[in-house]
mmCIF file of C-alpha atoms in Angstrom:
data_model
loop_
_atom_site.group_PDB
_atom_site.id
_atom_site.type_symbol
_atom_site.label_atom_id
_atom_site.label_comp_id
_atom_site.label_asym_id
_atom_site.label_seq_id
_atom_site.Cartn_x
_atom_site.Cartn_y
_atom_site.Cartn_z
ATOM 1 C CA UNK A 5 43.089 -58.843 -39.961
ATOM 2 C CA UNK A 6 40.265 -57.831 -42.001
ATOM 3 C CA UNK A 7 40.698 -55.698 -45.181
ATOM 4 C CA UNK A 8 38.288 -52.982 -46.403
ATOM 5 C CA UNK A 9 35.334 -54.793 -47.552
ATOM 6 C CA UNK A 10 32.661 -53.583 -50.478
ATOM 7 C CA UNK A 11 29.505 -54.810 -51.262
ATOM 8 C CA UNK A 12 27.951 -55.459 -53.111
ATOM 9 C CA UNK A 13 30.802 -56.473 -55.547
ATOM 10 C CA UNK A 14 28.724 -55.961 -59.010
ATOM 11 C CA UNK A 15 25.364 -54.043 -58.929
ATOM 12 C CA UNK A 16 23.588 -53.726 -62.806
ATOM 13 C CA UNK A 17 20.735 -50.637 -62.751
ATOM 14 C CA UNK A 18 18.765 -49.344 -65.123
ATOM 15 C CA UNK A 19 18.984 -45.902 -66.212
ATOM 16 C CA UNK A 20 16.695 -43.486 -63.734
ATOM 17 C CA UNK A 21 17.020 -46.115 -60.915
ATOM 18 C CA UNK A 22 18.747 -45.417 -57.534
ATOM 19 C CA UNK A 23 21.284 -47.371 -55.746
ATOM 20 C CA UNK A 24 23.743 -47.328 -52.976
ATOM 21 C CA UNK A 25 27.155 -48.720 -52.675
ATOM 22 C CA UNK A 26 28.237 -50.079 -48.930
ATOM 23 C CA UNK A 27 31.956 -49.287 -47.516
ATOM 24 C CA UNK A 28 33.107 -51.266 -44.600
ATOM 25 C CA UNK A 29 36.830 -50.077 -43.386
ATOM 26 C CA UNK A 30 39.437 -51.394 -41.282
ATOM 27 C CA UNK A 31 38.552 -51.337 -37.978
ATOM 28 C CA UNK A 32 39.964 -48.487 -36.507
ATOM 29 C CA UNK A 33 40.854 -46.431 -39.116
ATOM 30 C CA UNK A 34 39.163 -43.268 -38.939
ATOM 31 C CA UNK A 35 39.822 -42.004 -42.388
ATOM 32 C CA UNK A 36 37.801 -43.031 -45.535
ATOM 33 C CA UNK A 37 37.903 -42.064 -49.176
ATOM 34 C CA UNK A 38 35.444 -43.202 -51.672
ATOM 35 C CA UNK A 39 37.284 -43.369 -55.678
ATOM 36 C CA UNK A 40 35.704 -43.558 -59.039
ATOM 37 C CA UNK A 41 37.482 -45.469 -61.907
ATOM 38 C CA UNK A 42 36.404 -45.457 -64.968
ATOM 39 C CA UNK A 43 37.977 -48.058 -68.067
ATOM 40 C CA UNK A 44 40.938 -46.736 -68.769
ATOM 41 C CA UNK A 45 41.752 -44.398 -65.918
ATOM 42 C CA UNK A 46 43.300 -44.260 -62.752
ATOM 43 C CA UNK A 47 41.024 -44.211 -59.605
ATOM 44 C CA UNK A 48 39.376 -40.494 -59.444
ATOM 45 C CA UNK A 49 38.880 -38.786 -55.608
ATOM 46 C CA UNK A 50 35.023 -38.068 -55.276
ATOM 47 C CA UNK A 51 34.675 -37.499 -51.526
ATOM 48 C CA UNK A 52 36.901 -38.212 -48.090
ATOM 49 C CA UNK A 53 35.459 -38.394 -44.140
ATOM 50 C CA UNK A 54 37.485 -38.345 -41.030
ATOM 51 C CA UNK A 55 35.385 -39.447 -38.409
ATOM 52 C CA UNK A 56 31.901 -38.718 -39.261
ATOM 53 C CA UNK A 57 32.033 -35.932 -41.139
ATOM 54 C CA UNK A 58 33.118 -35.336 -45.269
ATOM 55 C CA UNK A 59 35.830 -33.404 -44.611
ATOM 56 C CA UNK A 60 35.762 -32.770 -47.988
ATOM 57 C CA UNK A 61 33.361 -33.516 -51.175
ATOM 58 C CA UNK A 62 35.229 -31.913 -54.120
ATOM 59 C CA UNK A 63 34.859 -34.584 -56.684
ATOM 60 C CA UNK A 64 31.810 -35.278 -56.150
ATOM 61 C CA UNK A 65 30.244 -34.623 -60.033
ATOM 62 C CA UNK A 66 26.905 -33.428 -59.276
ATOM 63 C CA UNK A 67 23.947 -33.377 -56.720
ATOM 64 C CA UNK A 68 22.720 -36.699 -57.645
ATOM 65 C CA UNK A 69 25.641 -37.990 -55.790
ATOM 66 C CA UNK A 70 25.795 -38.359 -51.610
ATOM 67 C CA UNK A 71 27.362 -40.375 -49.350
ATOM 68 C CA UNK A 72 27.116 -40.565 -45.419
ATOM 69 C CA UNK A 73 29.358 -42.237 -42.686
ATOM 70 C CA UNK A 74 26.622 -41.745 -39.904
ATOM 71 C CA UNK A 75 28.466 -43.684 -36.785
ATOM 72 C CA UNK A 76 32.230 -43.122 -38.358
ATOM 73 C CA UNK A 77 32.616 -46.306 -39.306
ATOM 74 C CA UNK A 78 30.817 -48.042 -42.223
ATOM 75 C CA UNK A 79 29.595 -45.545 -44.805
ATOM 76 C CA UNK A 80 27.483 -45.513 -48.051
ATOM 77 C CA UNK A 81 27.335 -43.769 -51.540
ATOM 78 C CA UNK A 82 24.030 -43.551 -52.793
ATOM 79 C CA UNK A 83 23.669 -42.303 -57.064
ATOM 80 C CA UNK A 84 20.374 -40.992 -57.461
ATOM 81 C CA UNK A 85 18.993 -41.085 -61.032
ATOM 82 C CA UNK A 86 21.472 -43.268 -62.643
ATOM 83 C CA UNK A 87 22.811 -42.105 -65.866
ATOM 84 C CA UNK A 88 24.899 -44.516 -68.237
ATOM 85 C CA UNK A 89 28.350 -42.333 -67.565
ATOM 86 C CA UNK A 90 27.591 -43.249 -63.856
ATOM 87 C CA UNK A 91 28.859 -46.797 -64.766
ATOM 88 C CA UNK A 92 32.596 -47.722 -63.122
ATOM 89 C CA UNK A 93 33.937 -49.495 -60.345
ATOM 90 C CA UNK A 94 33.352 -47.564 -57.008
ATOM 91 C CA UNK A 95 36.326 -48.027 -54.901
ATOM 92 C CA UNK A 96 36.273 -47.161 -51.123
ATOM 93 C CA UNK A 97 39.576 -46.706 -49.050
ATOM 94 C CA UNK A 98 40.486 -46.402 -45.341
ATOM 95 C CA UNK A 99 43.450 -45.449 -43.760
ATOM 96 C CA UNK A 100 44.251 -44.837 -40.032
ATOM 97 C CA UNK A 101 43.643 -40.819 -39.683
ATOM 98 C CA UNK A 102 45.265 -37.445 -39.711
ATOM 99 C CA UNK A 103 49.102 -37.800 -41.388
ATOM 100 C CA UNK A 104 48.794 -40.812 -42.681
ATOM 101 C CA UNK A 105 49.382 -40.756 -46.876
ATOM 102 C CA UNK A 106 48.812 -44.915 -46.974
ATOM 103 C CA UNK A 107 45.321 -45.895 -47.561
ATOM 104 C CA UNK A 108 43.929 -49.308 -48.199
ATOM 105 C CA UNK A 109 41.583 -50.293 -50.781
ATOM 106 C CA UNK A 110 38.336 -52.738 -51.026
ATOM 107 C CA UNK A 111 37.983 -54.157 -54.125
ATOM 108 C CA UNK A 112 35.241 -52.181 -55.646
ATOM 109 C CA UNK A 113 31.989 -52.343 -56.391
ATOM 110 C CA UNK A 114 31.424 -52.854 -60.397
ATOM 111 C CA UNK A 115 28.492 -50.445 -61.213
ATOM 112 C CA UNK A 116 26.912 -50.945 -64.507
ATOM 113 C CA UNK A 117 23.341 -48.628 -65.914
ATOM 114 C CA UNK A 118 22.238 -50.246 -68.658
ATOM 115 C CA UNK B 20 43.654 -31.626 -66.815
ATOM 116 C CA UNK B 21 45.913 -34.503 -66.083
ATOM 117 C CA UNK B 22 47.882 -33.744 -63.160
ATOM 118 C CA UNK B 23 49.770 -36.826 -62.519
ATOM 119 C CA UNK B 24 50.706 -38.480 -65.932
ATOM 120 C CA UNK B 25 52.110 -42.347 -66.692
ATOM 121 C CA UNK B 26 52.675 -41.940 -70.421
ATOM 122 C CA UNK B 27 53.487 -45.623 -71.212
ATOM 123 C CA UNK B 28 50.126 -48.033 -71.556
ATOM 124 C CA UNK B 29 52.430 -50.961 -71.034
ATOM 125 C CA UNK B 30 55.507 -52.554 -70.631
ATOM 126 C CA UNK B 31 57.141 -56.087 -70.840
ATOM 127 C CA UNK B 32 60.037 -57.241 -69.726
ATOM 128 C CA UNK B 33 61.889 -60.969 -69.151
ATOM 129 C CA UNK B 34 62.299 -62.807 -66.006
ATOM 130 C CA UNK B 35 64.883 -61.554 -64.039
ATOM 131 C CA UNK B 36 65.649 -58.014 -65.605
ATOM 132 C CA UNK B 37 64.764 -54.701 -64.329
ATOM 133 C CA UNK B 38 61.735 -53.171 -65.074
ATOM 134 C CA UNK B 39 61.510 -49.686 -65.033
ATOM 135 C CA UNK B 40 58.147 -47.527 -64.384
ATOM 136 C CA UNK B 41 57.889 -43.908 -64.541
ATOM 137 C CA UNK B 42 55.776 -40.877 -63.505
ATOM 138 C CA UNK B 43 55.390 -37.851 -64.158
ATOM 139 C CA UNK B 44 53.196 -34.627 -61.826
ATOM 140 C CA UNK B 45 52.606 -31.064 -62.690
ATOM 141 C CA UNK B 46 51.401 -29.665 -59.621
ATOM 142 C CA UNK B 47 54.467 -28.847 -57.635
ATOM 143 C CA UNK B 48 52.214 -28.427 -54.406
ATOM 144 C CA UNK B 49 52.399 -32.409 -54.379
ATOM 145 C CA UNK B 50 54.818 -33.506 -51.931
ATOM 146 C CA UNK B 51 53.904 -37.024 -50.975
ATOM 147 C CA UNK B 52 54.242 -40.240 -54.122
ATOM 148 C CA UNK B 53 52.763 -43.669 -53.704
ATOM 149 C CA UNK B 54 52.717 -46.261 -56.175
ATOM 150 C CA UNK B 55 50.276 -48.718 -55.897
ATOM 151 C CA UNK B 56 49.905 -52.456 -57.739
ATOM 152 C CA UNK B 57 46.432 -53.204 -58.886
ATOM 153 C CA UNK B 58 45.576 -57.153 -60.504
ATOM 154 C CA UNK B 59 41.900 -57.444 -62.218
ATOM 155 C CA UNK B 60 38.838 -57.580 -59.815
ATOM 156 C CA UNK B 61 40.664 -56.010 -56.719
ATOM 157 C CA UNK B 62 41.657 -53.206 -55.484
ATOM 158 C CA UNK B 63 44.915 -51.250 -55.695
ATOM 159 C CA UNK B 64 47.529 -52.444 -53.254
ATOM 160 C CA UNK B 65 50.056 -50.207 -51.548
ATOM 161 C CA UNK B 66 53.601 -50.673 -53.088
ATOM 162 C CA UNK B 67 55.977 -48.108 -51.671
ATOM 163 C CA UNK B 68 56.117 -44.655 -51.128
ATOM 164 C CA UNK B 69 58.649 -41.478 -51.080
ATOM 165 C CA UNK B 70 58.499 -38.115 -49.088
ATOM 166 C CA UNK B 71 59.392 -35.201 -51.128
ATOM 167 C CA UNK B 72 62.154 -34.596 -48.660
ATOM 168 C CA UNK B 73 63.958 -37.788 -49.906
ATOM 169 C CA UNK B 74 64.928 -38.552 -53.231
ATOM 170 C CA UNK B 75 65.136 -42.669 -53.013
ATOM 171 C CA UNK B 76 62.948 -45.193 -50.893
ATOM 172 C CA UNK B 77 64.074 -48.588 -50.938
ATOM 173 C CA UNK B 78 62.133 -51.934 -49.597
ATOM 174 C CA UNK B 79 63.545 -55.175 -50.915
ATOM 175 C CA UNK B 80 63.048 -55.245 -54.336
ATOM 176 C CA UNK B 81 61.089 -52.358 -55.033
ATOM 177 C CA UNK B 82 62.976 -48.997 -55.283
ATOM 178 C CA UNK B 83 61.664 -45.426 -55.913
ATOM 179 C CA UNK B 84 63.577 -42.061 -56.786
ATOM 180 C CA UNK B 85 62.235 -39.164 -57.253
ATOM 181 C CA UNK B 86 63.477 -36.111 -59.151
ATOM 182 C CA UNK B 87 61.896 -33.259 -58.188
ATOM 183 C CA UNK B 88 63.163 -30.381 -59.916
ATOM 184 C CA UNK B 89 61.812 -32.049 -63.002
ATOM 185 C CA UNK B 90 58.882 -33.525 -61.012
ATOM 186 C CA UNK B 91 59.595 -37.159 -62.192
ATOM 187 C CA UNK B 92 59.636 -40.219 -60.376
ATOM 188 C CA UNK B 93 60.197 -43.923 -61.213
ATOM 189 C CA UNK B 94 59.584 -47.325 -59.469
ATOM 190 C CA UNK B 95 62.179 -49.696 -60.393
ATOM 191 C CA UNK B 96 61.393 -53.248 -59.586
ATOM 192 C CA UNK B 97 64.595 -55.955 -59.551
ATOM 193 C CA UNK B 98 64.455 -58.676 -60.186
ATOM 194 C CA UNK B 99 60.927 -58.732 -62.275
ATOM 195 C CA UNK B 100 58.940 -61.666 -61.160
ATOM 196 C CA UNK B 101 56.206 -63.152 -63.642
ATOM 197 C CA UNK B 102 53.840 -61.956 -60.386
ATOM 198 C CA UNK B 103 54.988 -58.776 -60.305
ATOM 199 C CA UNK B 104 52.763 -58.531 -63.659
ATOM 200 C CA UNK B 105 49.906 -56.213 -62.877
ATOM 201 C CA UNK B 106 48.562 -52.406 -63.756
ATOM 202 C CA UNK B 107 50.332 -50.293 -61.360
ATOM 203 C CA UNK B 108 49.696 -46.643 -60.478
ATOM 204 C CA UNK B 109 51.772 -43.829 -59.620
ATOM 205 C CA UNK B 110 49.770 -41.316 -56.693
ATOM 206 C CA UNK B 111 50.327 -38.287 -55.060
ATOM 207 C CA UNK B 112 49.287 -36.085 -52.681
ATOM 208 C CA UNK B 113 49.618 -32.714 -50.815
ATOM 209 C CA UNK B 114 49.739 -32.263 -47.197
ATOM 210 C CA UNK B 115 48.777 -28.814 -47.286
ATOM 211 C CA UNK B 116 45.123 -30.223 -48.335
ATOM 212 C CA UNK B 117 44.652 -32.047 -44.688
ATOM 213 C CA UNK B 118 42.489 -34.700 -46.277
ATOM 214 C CA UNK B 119 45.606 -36.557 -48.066
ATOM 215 C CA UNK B 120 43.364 -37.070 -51.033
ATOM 216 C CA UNK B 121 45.088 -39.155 -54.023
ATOM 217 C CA UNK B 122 45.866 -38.149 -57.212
ATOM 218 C CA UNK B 123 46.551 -41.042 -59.359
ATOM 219 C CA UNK B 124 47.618 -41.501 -62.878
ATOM 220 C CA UNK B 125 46.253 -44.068 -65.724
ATOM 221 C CA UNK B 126 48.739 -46.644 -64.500
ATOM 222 C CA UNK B 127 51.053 -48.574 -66.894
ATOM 223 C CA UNK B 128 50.378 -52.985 -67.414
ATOM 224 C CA UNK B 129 53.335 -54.403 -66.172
ATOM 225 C CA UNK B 130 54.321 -58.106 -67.757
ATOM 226 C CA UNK B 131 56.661 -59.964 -66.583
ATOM 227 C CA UNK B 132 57.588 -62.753 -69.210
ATOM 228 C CA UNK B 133 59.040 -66.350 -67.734
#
């Protein structure tokens, strides 16, 4: 079946501008994480929904940072005011719900603010 | 403040042998471990996990043990494969959370020499 899906896969900005970053999970899967990694690192948590809702929006950095899941299925991080440390690979991950550890990656969306 | 910590960059090793990966956590509230396998311009794969009620998980050739009095685990992989060469990542998480975030580590660059 079909994976997690990102798009788009490589989005260059320039500094100031706004953008937003599309997540389409595995059908199904109620669960979905959205990961920051930056060169170097390993993927960093920035913000988790179950269902519709962020359960939880710890990592996001700062304010100029949302994302929204409006029908529980696809959702979207939007970066408002891009700032050159905003650039990394966005990764979004899905997994089936409540108790399950496993989640299952996209392949990322390559943000660059020039 | 690093909480889950792969402190080799890399590692190489022949056709055939064993390669050894290891991890290392701090927060003992952790009681789930994934490792996941990540190749250039996709996203990380899920390898193989452990339950901190265990202290081994096997699945064919991929084996992980976990020590957790010294909260260390390692992912040994035999026999190494020249496409077992990748980055991979060691992740955990805590139940107790209810949104099974990850926690991952930089990862260590697996090659696997013919």
């Amino acid at each position: 079946g079909a994976g997690v899906s990102q798009t788009p896969s490589n989005k260059v900005t320039e500094k100031g501008k706004y953008v937003e970053l599309r997540c389409d999970p595995i059908s199904g899967h109620t669960a979905l994480y959205w990961y920051r990694q930056s060169l170097g690192q390993g993927p960093e948590f920035l913000i988790y929904f179950q269902g519709t809702g962020a359960a939880d929006d710890s990592g996001l950095p700062n304010d100029r940072f949302f994302a929204v899941r409006p029908e529980g299925s696809v959702s979207t991080l939007k970066i408002q005011r891009t700032e050159r440390g905003d650039s990394a690979v966005y990764l979004c991950a899905s997994s089936p719900g409540r108790g399950t550890y496993e989640q299952y990656f996209g392949p990322g969306t390559r943000l660059t603010v020039t | 403040d690093q909480q889950v910590k792969q402190n080799s960059p890399s590692l190489s090793v022949q056709e055939g042998r064993i390669s050894i990966l290891n991890c290392d956590y701090t927060n003992s509230m952790f009681d789930y471990f994934l490792w996941y396998k990540k190749y250039p311009a996709e996203g990380p794969t899920f390898l193989i996990s452990i339950s901190s009620i265990k202290d081994k998980n096997e699945d064919g050739r991929f084996t992980v043990f976990l020590n957790k009095s010294a909260k260390h685990l390692s992912l040994h992989i035999v026999p190494s494969q020249p496409g077992d060469s990748a980055v991979y990542f060691c992740a955990a998480s805590n139940s107790g959370g209810s949104n099974y975030k990850l926690t991952f580590g930089k990862g260590t660059l697996l090659t696997v020499n013919p």
